[in-house]
Amino acid sequence: MSSKKIRVLVAKPGLDGHDRGVKVVARGLRDAGMEVIYTGLHQTAQQVAETALQEDVDVVGLSILSGAHMTLVPRIKELLSKSGMDDVLLLVGGIIPEGDREELLARGHADQVFTPGDTLEKITDYIFQSFKESRDS
Amino acid sequence: MQQLVEDLLNGSKRAAARLISLVENDDLQKIELLKEIFPHTGRAYVVGVTGAPGSGKSSLVDCLLQQMRADDLKIGVIGVDPTSPFSGGAILGDRIRMQEHALDQDVFIRSMGTRGSLGGLARATREAIQVLDAFGKDIILIETVGVGQSEVDIVRTADSTMVVLTPAGGDSVQTIKAGIMEIADIFVINKADLPGSEKTITEINMMLDMKKSDKWRPPVLPTISVRSEGIAEVWGALKEHRSYMEKSGYLMEIRRQRVSRELTEQVEYLVKSRIWERVKERFKLDSLVEKIVLRQKDPYSTANELLEQIKFYGENGKEGD
């Protein structure tokens, strides 16, 4: 009897010491029944990608409040692809200007970007919906 | 599937990670996979690290990783954290203390939720060990969930077990209680810079000296993991215990016991699942449950009736109808 659980890595890449948001999100995902791996502050892009690989996660959630999203997100996406993890859902949360958000999505660097004001429910719904679609297709 | 096992044996981290997920998710191919992996296992030495929440297990594992890597050993780490009994979700945070080793090619760290298991380990810990063993790891470190007094599954899984305590954990009666205080091969008193550490060490030593035995006498070692103090001594004690286990023949003995237990469990599991298959084929369980709830039947005779009617095996050992 298979009993798959959605595994999520939530990470704080780069020089960014603000982790209240990521902890709230981690807690919310936990309450939605997911297994959430949290690796703490100041992770390099390599550390994030390597952790995603070893933990075999379905989702990587990056919390970035430092403004370095246009560098870090594409870099992590690239490293994930390199290790054969193209199918991982890559989500970004933080202070992301609308123009950057559109660019990240348009270039396929991120699957979705959440910004202040978005609810936990919106995030969990998005994850559940993506998995429903990938199972149905 | 075969490809996955082949990749694992060739050192693919992706394959190791995927395989652990498959066994953890009770995938339909699980048994087939474990069968293929099994011939390549039995080489790794399994070390358990257990103790109360916040006693410093993850930090100690992190420090030990440094020591073991200096000896050029390949290490697998399994960090277990509790699964919520309400949502089924979990926060797996053991890695936070170990991220310095995230990019070390010879260290593989995996976090697991307990998923309903109550003995301090994840449901599929044993299977994950098999995968990492076949992957070629020399030592596999298992960090249990933060435990209380009686979550002692680790002692049946590890070859050496370390119990991590902190100073001032109660009076001396705590040291003679059954359960976790009995399973240590090595006691580590972490945060030994806090007041009360000398007293804790003395009390544990007194407890240990009550028992006269020619077997292994667990050492009680103070550490301060944030400053990496006392870690070399812990690693030394671990090596000593390992060589004691190997030379005395106890290692073979506990591995024999483990295999025997696993075989029993596997048989029980197969028998149970076959019986249920048949019960479900033939009976409407819901209506029986309903009758029991309404007190028209009792669960004890109902269970007997079910088993009598499914005739599990024929008399000559062939499967019955």
Short mmCIF file of C-alpha atoms in Angstrom, two decimals:
data_model
loop_
_atom_site.label_atom_id
_atom_site.label_comp_id
_atom_site.label_asym_id
_atom_site.label_seq_id
_atom_site.Cartn_x
_atom_site.Cartn_y
_atom_site.Cartn_z
CA MET A 1 0.00 0.00 0.00
CA SER A 2 1.72 3.17 -1.14
CA SER A 3 1.64 6.12 1.22
CA LYS A 4 3.28 9.05 -0.50
CA LYS A 5 3.77 12.26 1.42
CA ILE A 6 4.69 15.56 -0.18
CA ARG A 7 8.23 16.49 0.89
CA VAL A 8 9.20 20.15 0.87
CA LEU A 9 12.57 21.79 1.40
CA VAL A 10 12.20 25.33 2.69
CA ALA A 11 15.44 27.21 2.47
CA LYS A 12 16.86 30.64 3.09
CA PRO A 13 19.60 31.15 0.53
CA GLY A 14 22.11 33.96 0.69
CA LEU A 15 22.80 36.68 3.20
CA ASP A 16 19.39 37.07 4.76
CA GLY A 17 18.73 36.76 8.46
CA HIS A 18 14.95 37.12 8.48
CA ASP A 19 13.47 33.73 9.17
CA ARG A 20 10.12 34.43 10.78
CA GLY A 21 8.27 34.15 7.48
CA VAL A 22 9.88 30.91 6.48
CA LYS A 23 9.07 29.38 9.86
CA VAL A 24 5.42 30.40 9.56
CA VAL A 25 5.27 28.83 6.11
CA ALA A 26 7.04 25.67 7.33
CA ARG A 27 4.54 25.34 10.13
CA GLY A 28 1.64 25.89 7.72
CA LEU A 29 2.87 23.20 5.35
CA ARG A 30 3.32 20.83 8.28
CA ASP A 31 -0.27 21.42 9.31
CA ALA A 32 -1.32 20.65 5.76
CA GLY A 33 0.26 17.19 6.15
CA MET A 34 3.57 17.74 4.38
CA GLU A 35 7.05 16.77 5.50
CA VAL A 36 9.02 19.98 5.71
CA ILE A 37 12.80 20.02 5.78
CA TYR A 38 14.27 23.26 7.09
CA THR A 39 17.98 23.88 6.85
CA GLY A 40 18.43 27.19 8.63
CA LEU A 41 19.90 30.51 7.56
CA HIS A 42 22.60 31.50 5.08
CA GLN A 43 22.51 28.60 2.69
CA THR A 44 24.48 28.70 -0.53
CA ALA A 45 22.79 27.78 -3.80
CA GLN A 46 24.86 24.59 -3.84
CA GLN A 47 23.77 23.63 -0.36
CA VAL A 48 20.12 24.11 -1.28
CA ALA A 49 20.39 22.01 -4.45
CA GLU A 50 22.41 19.27 -2.75
CA THR A 51 19.97 19.07 0.15
CA ALA A 52 17.02 18.85 -2.27
CA LEU A 53 18.79 15.96 -3.98
CA GLN A 54 19.62 13.97 -0.83
CA GLU A 55 16.21 14.56 0.71
CA ASP A 56 14.43 13.69 -2.56
CA VAL A 57 11.95 16.52 -2.15
CA ASP A 58 9.00 17.28 -4.39
CA VAL A 59 9.01 21.00 -3.69
CA VAL A 60 11.73 23.55 -3.00
CA GLY A 61 10.52 26.76 -1.38
CA LEU A 62 12.99 29.64 -1.32
CA SER A 63 12.45 32.50 1.10
CA ILE A 64 14.35 35.55 -0.05
CA LEU A 65 14.01 38.98 1.55
CA SER A 66 17.45 40.26 0.62
CA GLY A 67 16.78 41.41 -2.92
CA ALA A 68 19.13 38.84 -4.43
CA HIS A 69 16.33 36.75 -5.96
CA MET A 70 17.26 37.46 -9.58
CA THR A 71 20.68 35.89 -8.96
CA LEU A 72 19.83 33.12 -6.51
CA VAL A 73 16.67 31.69 -8.04
CA PRO A 74 18.06 31.05 -11.56
CA ARG A 75 21.25 29.65 -10.03
CA ILE A 76 19.37 27.16 -7.86
CA LYS A 77 17.07 26.22 -10.73
CA GLU A 78 20.14 25.50 -12.86
CA LEU A 79 21.80 23.37 -10.18
CA LEU A 80 18.61 21.39 -9.64
CA SER A 81 18.34 20.70 -13.36
CA LYS A 82 21.95 19.59 -13.45
CA SER A 83 21.30 16.90 -10.87
CA GLY A 84 18.25 15.63 -12.70
CA MET A 85 15.66 17.37 -10.57
CA ASP A 86 13.79 19.28 -13.26
CA ASP A 87 10.49 17.97 -12.02
CA VAL A 88 10.84 19.64 -8.61
CA LEU A 89 8.33 22.39 -8.02
CA LEU A 90 10.30 25.57 -7.35
CA LEU A 91 8.48 28.21 -5.32
CA VAL A 92 9.74 31.60 -4.21
CA GLY A 93 8.46 33.75 -1.36
CA GLY A 94 9.54 37.16 -0.22
CA ILE A 95 9.74 40.79 -1.20
CA ILE A 96 9.75 40.36 -4.95
CA PRO A 97 8.83 43.34 -7.17
CA GLU A 98 6.09 42.62 -9.72
CA GLY A 99 8.43 43.04 -12.70
CA ASP A 100 10.93 40.54 -11.28
CA ARG A 101 8.13 38.16 -10.45
CA GLU A 102 6.94 38.19 -14.06
CA GLU A 103 10.44 37.66 -15.33
CA LEU A 104 11.15 34.71 -13.01
CA LEU A 105 7.93 33.06 -14.13
CA ALA A 106 8.35 33.87 -17.81
CA ARG A 107 11.87 32.48 -17.93
CA GLY A 108 10.80 29.35 -16.10
CA HIS A 109 13.14 29.99 -13.20
CA ALA A 110 10.31 29.58 -10.72
CA ASP A 111 6.96 27.82 -10.89
CA GLN A 112 5.26 30.34 -8.64
CA VAL A 113 6.15 33.43 -6.62
CA PHE A 114 4.35 34.41 -3.43
CA THR A 115 4.57 37.88 -1.98
CA PRO A 116 3.41 39.64 1.21
CA GLY A 117 -0.34 39.35 1.57
CA ASP A 118 -0.57 35.89 0.10
CA THR A 119 -2.14 33.44 2.53
CA LEU A 120 -0.82 30.09 3.72
CA GLU A 121 -3.88 28.56 2.19
CA LYS A 122 -2.96 29.97 -1.20
CA ILE A 123 0.46 28.31 -0.95
CA THR A 124 -0.80 24.91 0.20
CA ASP A 125 -3.62 24.97 -2.36
CA TYR A 126 -1.11 25.71 -5.09
CA ILE A 127 1.08 22.76 -4.05
CA PHE A 128 -1.83 20.32 -3.75
CA GLN A 129 -3.23 21.48 -7.08
CA SER A 130 0.12 20.99 -8.84
CA PHE A 131 0.37 17.46 -7.53
CA LYS A 132 -3.16 16.65 -8.51
CA GLU A 133 -2.44 17.83 -12.04
CA SER A 134 0.86 15.92 -12.33
CA ARG A 135 -0.88 12.74 -11.15
CA ASP A 136 -3.80 13.18 -13.53
CA SER A 137 -1.64 13.86 -16.57
CA MET B 1 13.76 -0.34 -11.11
CA GLN B 2 16.78 -2.55 -11.63
CA GLN B 3 18.43 0.51 -13.10
CA LEU B 4 17.87 2.36 -9.84
CA VAL B 5 19.64 -0.34 -7.81
CA GLU B 6 22.46 -0.44 -10.34
CA ASP B 7 22.84 3.34 -10.11
CA LEU B 8 22.87 3.06 -6.33
CA LEU B 9 25.70 0.54 -6.44
CA ASN B 10 27.55 2.83 -8.81
CA GLY B 11 27.35 5.63 -6.29
CA SER B 12 24.45 7.75 -7.59
CA LYS B 13 23.12 9.99 -4.85
CA ARG B 14 19.92 10.57 -6.77
CA ALA B 15 19.32 6.80 -6.84
CA ALA B 16 19.99 6.49 -3.10
CA ALA B 17 17.58 9.32 -2.39
CA ARG B 18 14.88 7.89 -4.68
CA LEU B 19 15.23 4.41 -3.21
CA ILE B 20 14.83 5.68 0.34
CA SER B 21 11.64 7.46 -0.74
CA LEU B 22 10.29 4.30 -2.36
CA VAL B 23 10.83 2.16 0.74
CA GLU B 24 9.56 4.94 2.97
CA ASN B 25 6.38 5.30 0.93
CA ASP B 26 5.72 1.57 1.03
CA ASP B 27 5.90 1.51 -2.73
CA LEU B 28 4.54 -1.60 -4.42
CA GLN B 29 8.07 -2.44 -5.60
CA LYS B 30 9.51 -2.13 -2.12
CA ILE B 31 10.04 -5.82 -1.44
CA GLU B 32 11.56 -6.41 -4.88
CA LEU B 33 13.96 -3.53 -4.36
CA LEU B 34 15.01 -4.68 -0.90
CA LYS B 35 15.61 -8.17 -2.29
CA GLU B 36 17.99 -6.78 -4.86
CA ILE B 37 19.76 -4.56 -2.38
CA PHE B 38 20.17 -7.18 0.32
CA PRO B 39 23.23 -9.03 -1.07
CA HIS B 40 25.14 -5.74 -0.99
CA THR B 41 24.43 -5.00 2.67
CA GLY B 42 26.00 -6.03 5.96
CA ARG B 43 29.17 -3.99 5.71
CA ALA B 44 28.20 -0.73 7.41
CA TYR B 45 28.53 -0.18 11.13
CA VAL B 46 25.38 1.40 12.60
CA VAL B 47 25.68 3.95 15.39
CA GLY B 48 22.59 5.22 17.22
CA VAL B 49 22.39 8.61 18.91
CA THR B 50 19.45 9.12 21.21
CA GLY B 51 18.43 11.50 24.00
CA ALA B 52 15.88 14.09 25.06
CA PRO B 53 14.72 16.91 22.74
CA GLY B 54 17.30 19.67 22.74
CA SER B 55 20.00 17.62 24.45
CA GLY B 56 22.29 18.23 21.50
CA LYS B 57 22.02 15.10 19.40
CA SER B 58 22.23 16.88 16.05
CA SER B 59 25.16 19.03 17.14
CA LEU B 60 26.95 15.97 18.45
CA VAL B 61 26.35 14.15 15.16
CA ASP B 62 27.74 17.18 13.36
CA CYS B 63 30.90 17.10 15.53
CA LEU B 64 31.27 13.35 15.11
CA LEU B 65 30.98 13.74 11.34
CA GLN B 66 34.07 15.89 11.46
CA GLN B 67 36.02 13.24 13.39
CA MET B 68 34.89 10.40 11.19
CA ARG B 69 35.64 12.28 8.00
CA ALA B 70 39.14 12.99 9.30
CA ASP B 71 39.54 9.20 9.39
CA ASP B 72 38.34 9.17 5.78
CA LEU B 73 35.20 7.15 6.46
CA LYS B 74 32.12 7.44 4.26
CA ILE B 75 29.11 8.37 6.36
CA GLY B 76 25.36 8.13 6.04
CA VAL B 77 23.16 10.03 8.48
CA ILE B 78 19.48 9.41 9.13
CA GLY B 79 17.85 12.10 11.25
CA VAL B 80 14.41 11.28 12.58
CA ASP B 81 11.88 13.87 13.73
CA PRO B 82 8.28 13.34 14.86
CA THR B 83 5.32 13.19 12.49
CA SER B 84 2.20 15.03 13.64
CA PRO B 85 -0.48 12.62 14.84
CA PHE B 86 -3.06 15.18 13.68
CA SER B 87 -2.00 16.35 10.23
CA GLY B 88 0.53 13.68 9.28
CA GLY B 89 2.99 16.47 8.52
CA ALA B 90 6.38 17.02 10.09
CA ILE B 91 9.14 19.57 10.53
CA LEU B 92 12.43 17.81 9.84
CA GLY B 93 15.09 20.06 11.31
CA ASP B 94 18.04 17.84 12.19
CA ARG B 95 19.97 19.02 9.16
CA ILE B 96 20.20 22.60 10.42
CA ARG B 97 23.17 21.66 12.59
CA MET B 98 24.82 19.58 9.88
CA GLN B 99 24.71 21.81 6.81
CA GLU B 100 28.45 22.30 6.94
CA HIS B 101 28.68 18.76 5.60
CA ALA B 102 25.98 19.22 2.96
CA LEU B 103 28.50 19.51 0.14
CA ASP B 104 30.83 16.76 1.31
CA GLN B 105 30.60 14.10 -1.40
CA ASP B 106 31.11 11.29 1.10
CA VAL B 107 28.40 12.34 3.53
CA PHE B 108 24.77 11.59 2.76
CA ILE B 109 22.17 13.05 5.11
CA ARG B 110 18.52 12.09 5.06
CA SER B 111 15.70 13.36 7.27
CA MET B 112 12.75 11.12 8.03
CA GLY B 113 9.43 11.61 9.82
CA THR B 114 8.35 8.91 12.27
CA ARG B 115 5.09 8.36 10.31
CA GLY B 116 3.25 6.70 13.16
CA SER B 117 6.09 4.71 14.66
CA LEU B 118 6.39 5.30 18.41
CA GLY B 119 9.73 3.80 19.37
CA GLY B 120 11.88 6.81 18.48
CA LEU B 121 12.65 5.78 14.90
CA ALA B 122 10.91 6.28 11.58
CA ARG B 123 8.78 3.44 10.28
CA ALA B 124 11.23 2.72 7.48
CA THR B 125 14.52 3.43 9.27
CA ARG B 126 15.71 -0.14 8.89
CA GLU B 127 15.07 -0.16 5.16
CA ALA B 128 16.79 3.22 4.75
CA ILE B 129 19.82 1.76 6.53
CA GLN B 130 19.88 -1.08 4.00
CA VAL B 131 19.92 1.42 1.15
CA LEU B 132 22.79 3.46 2.64
CA ASP B 133 24.67 0.27 3.48
CA ALA B 134 24.47 -0.92 -0.13
CA PHE B 135 25.40 2.61 -1.20
CA GLY B 136 28.80 1.94 0.36
CA LYS B 137 28.70 3.94 3.56
CA ASP B 138 31.16 2.74 6.22
CA ILE B 139 29.23 4.16 9.13
CA ILE B 140 25.55 4.99 9.39
CA LEU B 141 24.59 7.41 12.14
CA ILE B 142 20.99 7.27 13.25
CA GLU B 143 19.68 10.21 15.21
CA THR B 144 16.40 9.31 16.92
CA VAL B 145 13.59 11.72 17.67
CA GLY B 146 13.95 13.51 20.98
CA VAL B 147 12.98 10.75 23.37
CA GLY B 148 11.57 10.50 26.87
CA GLN B 149 12.14 7.37 28.91
CA SER B 150 10.95 4.43 26.91
CA GLU B 151 11.49 4.95 23.17
CA VAL B 152 14.26 2.41 22.81
CA ASP B 153 13.86 0.89 19.33
CA ILE B 154 17.31 2.21 18.49
CA VAL B 155 18.99 -0.47 20.62
CA ARG B 156 17.54 -3.15 18.33
CA THR B 157 18.73 -1.29 15.24
CA ALA B 158 22.18 0.07 16.07
CA ASP B 159 25.45 -1.78 16.67
CA SER B 160 26.53 0.89 19.18
CA THR B 161 24.12 3.18 21.00
CA MET B 162 24.97 6.56 22.50
CA VAL B 163 22.63 8.19 24.98
CA VAL B 164 22.98 11.97 25.17
CA LEU B 165 22.00 13.59 28.46
CA THR B 166 22.35 17.09 29.85
CA PRO B 167 23.27 18.13 33.41
CA ALA B 168 20.64 18.39 36.11
CA GLY B 169 18.19 15.97 34.60
CA GLY B 170 16.58 14.99 37.89
CA ASP B 171 17.72 13.15 41.01
CA SER B 172 19.61 9.88 41.19
CA VAL B 173 16.41 7.80 41.06
CA GLN B 174 16.13 8.79 37.40
CA THR B 175 19.38 6.99 36.72
CA ILE B 176 18.12 3.62 37.95
CA LYS B 177 14.86 3.68 36.03
CA ALA B 178 14.28 1.13 33.31
CA GLY B 179 14.28 2.12 29.67
CA ILE B 180 16.63 4.62 28.14
CA MET B 181 19.20 4.45 30.95
CA GLU B 182 19.73 0.76 30.19
CA ILE B 183 20.46 0.96 26.49
CA ALA B 184 23.62 3.08 26.37
CA ASP B 185 26.96 1.70 25.25
CA ILE B 186 28.28 5.21 25.72
CA PHE B 187 26.82 7.99 27.86
CA VAL B 188 27.47 11.51 26.64
CA ILE B 189 26.81 14.38 29.05
CA ASN B 190 26.49 17.28 26.65
CA LYS B 191 26.44 20.96 27.65
CA ALA B 192 28.92 19.95 30.34
CA ASP B 193 29.71 23.60 31.00
CA LEU B 194 26.31 23.95 32.70
CA PRO B 195 26.15 23.62 36.49
CA GLY B 196 25.47 20.13 37.80
CA SER B 197 27.41 18.20 35.19
CA GLU B 198 29.87 16.67 37.69
CA LYS B 199 26.98 15.44 39.82
CA THR B 200 25.19 13.95 36.81
CA ILE B 201 28.35 12.12 35.74
CA THR B 202 28.89 10.76 39.26
CA GLU B 203 25.30 9.58 39.56
CA ILE B 204 25.42 7.73 36.27
CA ASN B 205 28.75 6.16 37.16
CA MET B 206 27.29 5.03 40.50
CA MET B 207 24.34 3.50 38.70
CA LEU B 208 26.68 1.69 36.32
CA ASP B 209 28.86 0.38 39.14
CA MET B 210 25.87 -1.21 40.87
CA LYS B 211 25.93 -3.85 38.20
CA LYS B 212 28.88 -6.21 38.32
CA SER B 213 29.54 -7.58 34.92
CA ASP B 214 32.46 -8.67 32.82
CA LYS B 215 30.74 -7.23 29.78
CA TRP B 216 31.25 -3.75 28.36
CA ARG B 217 31.12 -1.00 30.96
CA PRO B 218 29.72 2.15 29.29
CA PRO B 219 31.96 5.20 29.68
CA VAL B 220 30.36 8.49 30.78
CA LEU B 221 31.86 11.31 28.74
CA PRO B 222 31.35 15.06 29.09
CA THR B 223 31.11 17.14 25.90
CA ILE B 224 30.46 20.74 24.95
CA SER B 225 29.44 20.35 21.34
CA VAL B 226 29.21 24.07 20.50
CA ARG B 227 32.93 24.26 21.24
CA SER B 228 33.73 20.78 19.90
CA GLU B 229 35.08 19.77 23.31
CA GLY B 230 35.23 16.13 24.32
CA ILE B 231 34.30 14.92 20.84
CA ALA B 232 37.59 13.12 20.14
CA GLU B 233 37.02 11.12 23.35
CA VAL B 234 33.52 10.14 22.21
CA TRP B 235 34.82 9.02 18.84
CA GLY B 236 37.60 7.10 20.61
CA ALA B 237 35.06 5.36 22.85
CA LEU B 238 32.94 4.48 19.83
CA LYS B 239 35.89 2.86 18.10
CA GLU B 240 36.73 0.99 21.28
CA HIS B 241 33.17 -0.27 21.64
CA ARG B 242 33.13 -1.39 18.05
CA SER B 243 36.30 -3.39 18.43
CA TYR B 244 34.93 -4.88 21.66
CA MET B 245 31.74 -5.90 19.84
CA GLU B 246 33.70 -7.46 17.01
CA LYS B 247 36.28 -9.31 19.10
CA SER B 248 33.84 -10.62 21.71
CA GLY B 249 31.53 -12.01 19.06
CA TYR B 250 28.63 -9.89 20.35
CA LEU B 251 28.33 -8.10 17.05
CA MET B 252 27.57 -11.35 15.25
CA GLU B 253 25.23 -12.31 18.04
CA ILE B 254 23.14 -9.14 17.91
CA ARG B 255 23.10 -9.26 14.12
CA ARG B 256 21.87 -12.83 14.27
CA GLN B 257 19.12 -11.79 16.68
CA ARG B 258 18.22 -8.91 14.42
CA VAL B 259 17.92 -11.10 11.34
CA SER B 260 15.86 -13.61 13.26
CA ARG B 261 13.50 -10.87 14.42
CA GLU B 262 13.24 -9.42 10.93
CA LEU B 263 12.47 -12.80 9.46
CA THR B 264 9.73 -13.35 12.03
CA GLU B 265 8.29 -9.93 11.33
CA GLN B 266 8.38 -10.50 7.59
CA VAL B 267 6.54 -13.83 7.94
CA GLU B 268 3.97 -12.24 10.22
CA TYR B 269 3.51 -9.40 7.78
CA LEU B 270 2.95 -11.78 4.85
CA VAL B 271 0.56 -13.98 6.80
CA LYS B 272 -1.35 -10.96 7.99
CA SER B 273 -1.69 -9.39 4.57
CA ARG B 274 -2.80 -12.69 3.00
CA ILE B 275 -5.39 -13.25 5.67
CA TRP B 276 -6.75 -9.77 5.20
CA GLU B 277 -6.89 -10.18 1.45
CA ARG B 278 -9.11 -13.21 1.92
CA VAL B 279 -11.21 -11.71 4.65
CA LYS B 280 -11.88 -8.68 2.51
CA GLU B 281 -12.70 -10.83 -0.52
CA ARG B 282 -15.28 -12.85 1.31
CA PHE B 283 -16.82 -10.74 3.98
CA LYS B 284 -18.47 -7.42 4.24
CA LEU B 285 -16.48 -6.05 7.13
CA ASP B 286 -18.59 -2.92 7.40
CA SER B 287 -21.73 -4.83 8.17
CA LEU B 288 -19.92 -6.93 10.76
CA VAL B 289 -18.58 -3.77 12.38
CA GLU B 290 -22.08 -2.35 12.41
CA LYS B 291 -23.40 -5.45 14.17
CA ILE B 292 -20.66 -5.28 16.77
CA VAL B 293 -21.34 -1.59 17.39
CA LEU B 294 -25.03 -2.41 17.92
CA ARG B 295 -23.99 -5.18 20.33
CA GLN B 296 -25.62 -7.85 18.17
CA LYS B 297 -22.27 -9.61 17.94
CA ASP B 298 -19.07 -9.46 19.94
CA PRO B 299 -15.64 -8.85 18.37
CA TYR B 300 -14.07 -11.97 19.89
CA SER B 301 -16.36 -14.60 18.40
CA THR B 302 -16.59 -12.63 15.15
CA ALA B 303 -12.81 -12.81 14.75
CA ASN B 304 -12.89 -16.57 15.40
CA GLU B 305 -15.66 -17.09 12.86
CA LEU B 306 -13.75 -15.14 10.23
CA LEU B 307 -10.59 -17.17 10.67
CA GLU B 308 -12.43 -20.50 10.71
CA GLN B 309 -14.18 -19.70 7.48
CA ILE B 310 -11.22 -18.66 5.40
CA LYS B 311 -9.18 -21.88 5.82
CA PHE B 312 -5.83 -20.36 5.29
CA TYR B 313 -3.82 -23.44 4.33
CA GLY B 314 -4.98 -26.94 3.34
CA GLU B 315 -3.87 -29.93 5.41
CA ASN B 316 -1.03 -31.00 3.17
CA GLY B 317 0.48 -27.57 3.20
CA LYS B 318 -1.14 -26.47 -0.03
CA GLU B 319 -3.09 -23.32 0.02
CA GLY B 320 -6.71 -23.93 0.87
CA ASP B 321 -9.66 -22.47 -0.97
#
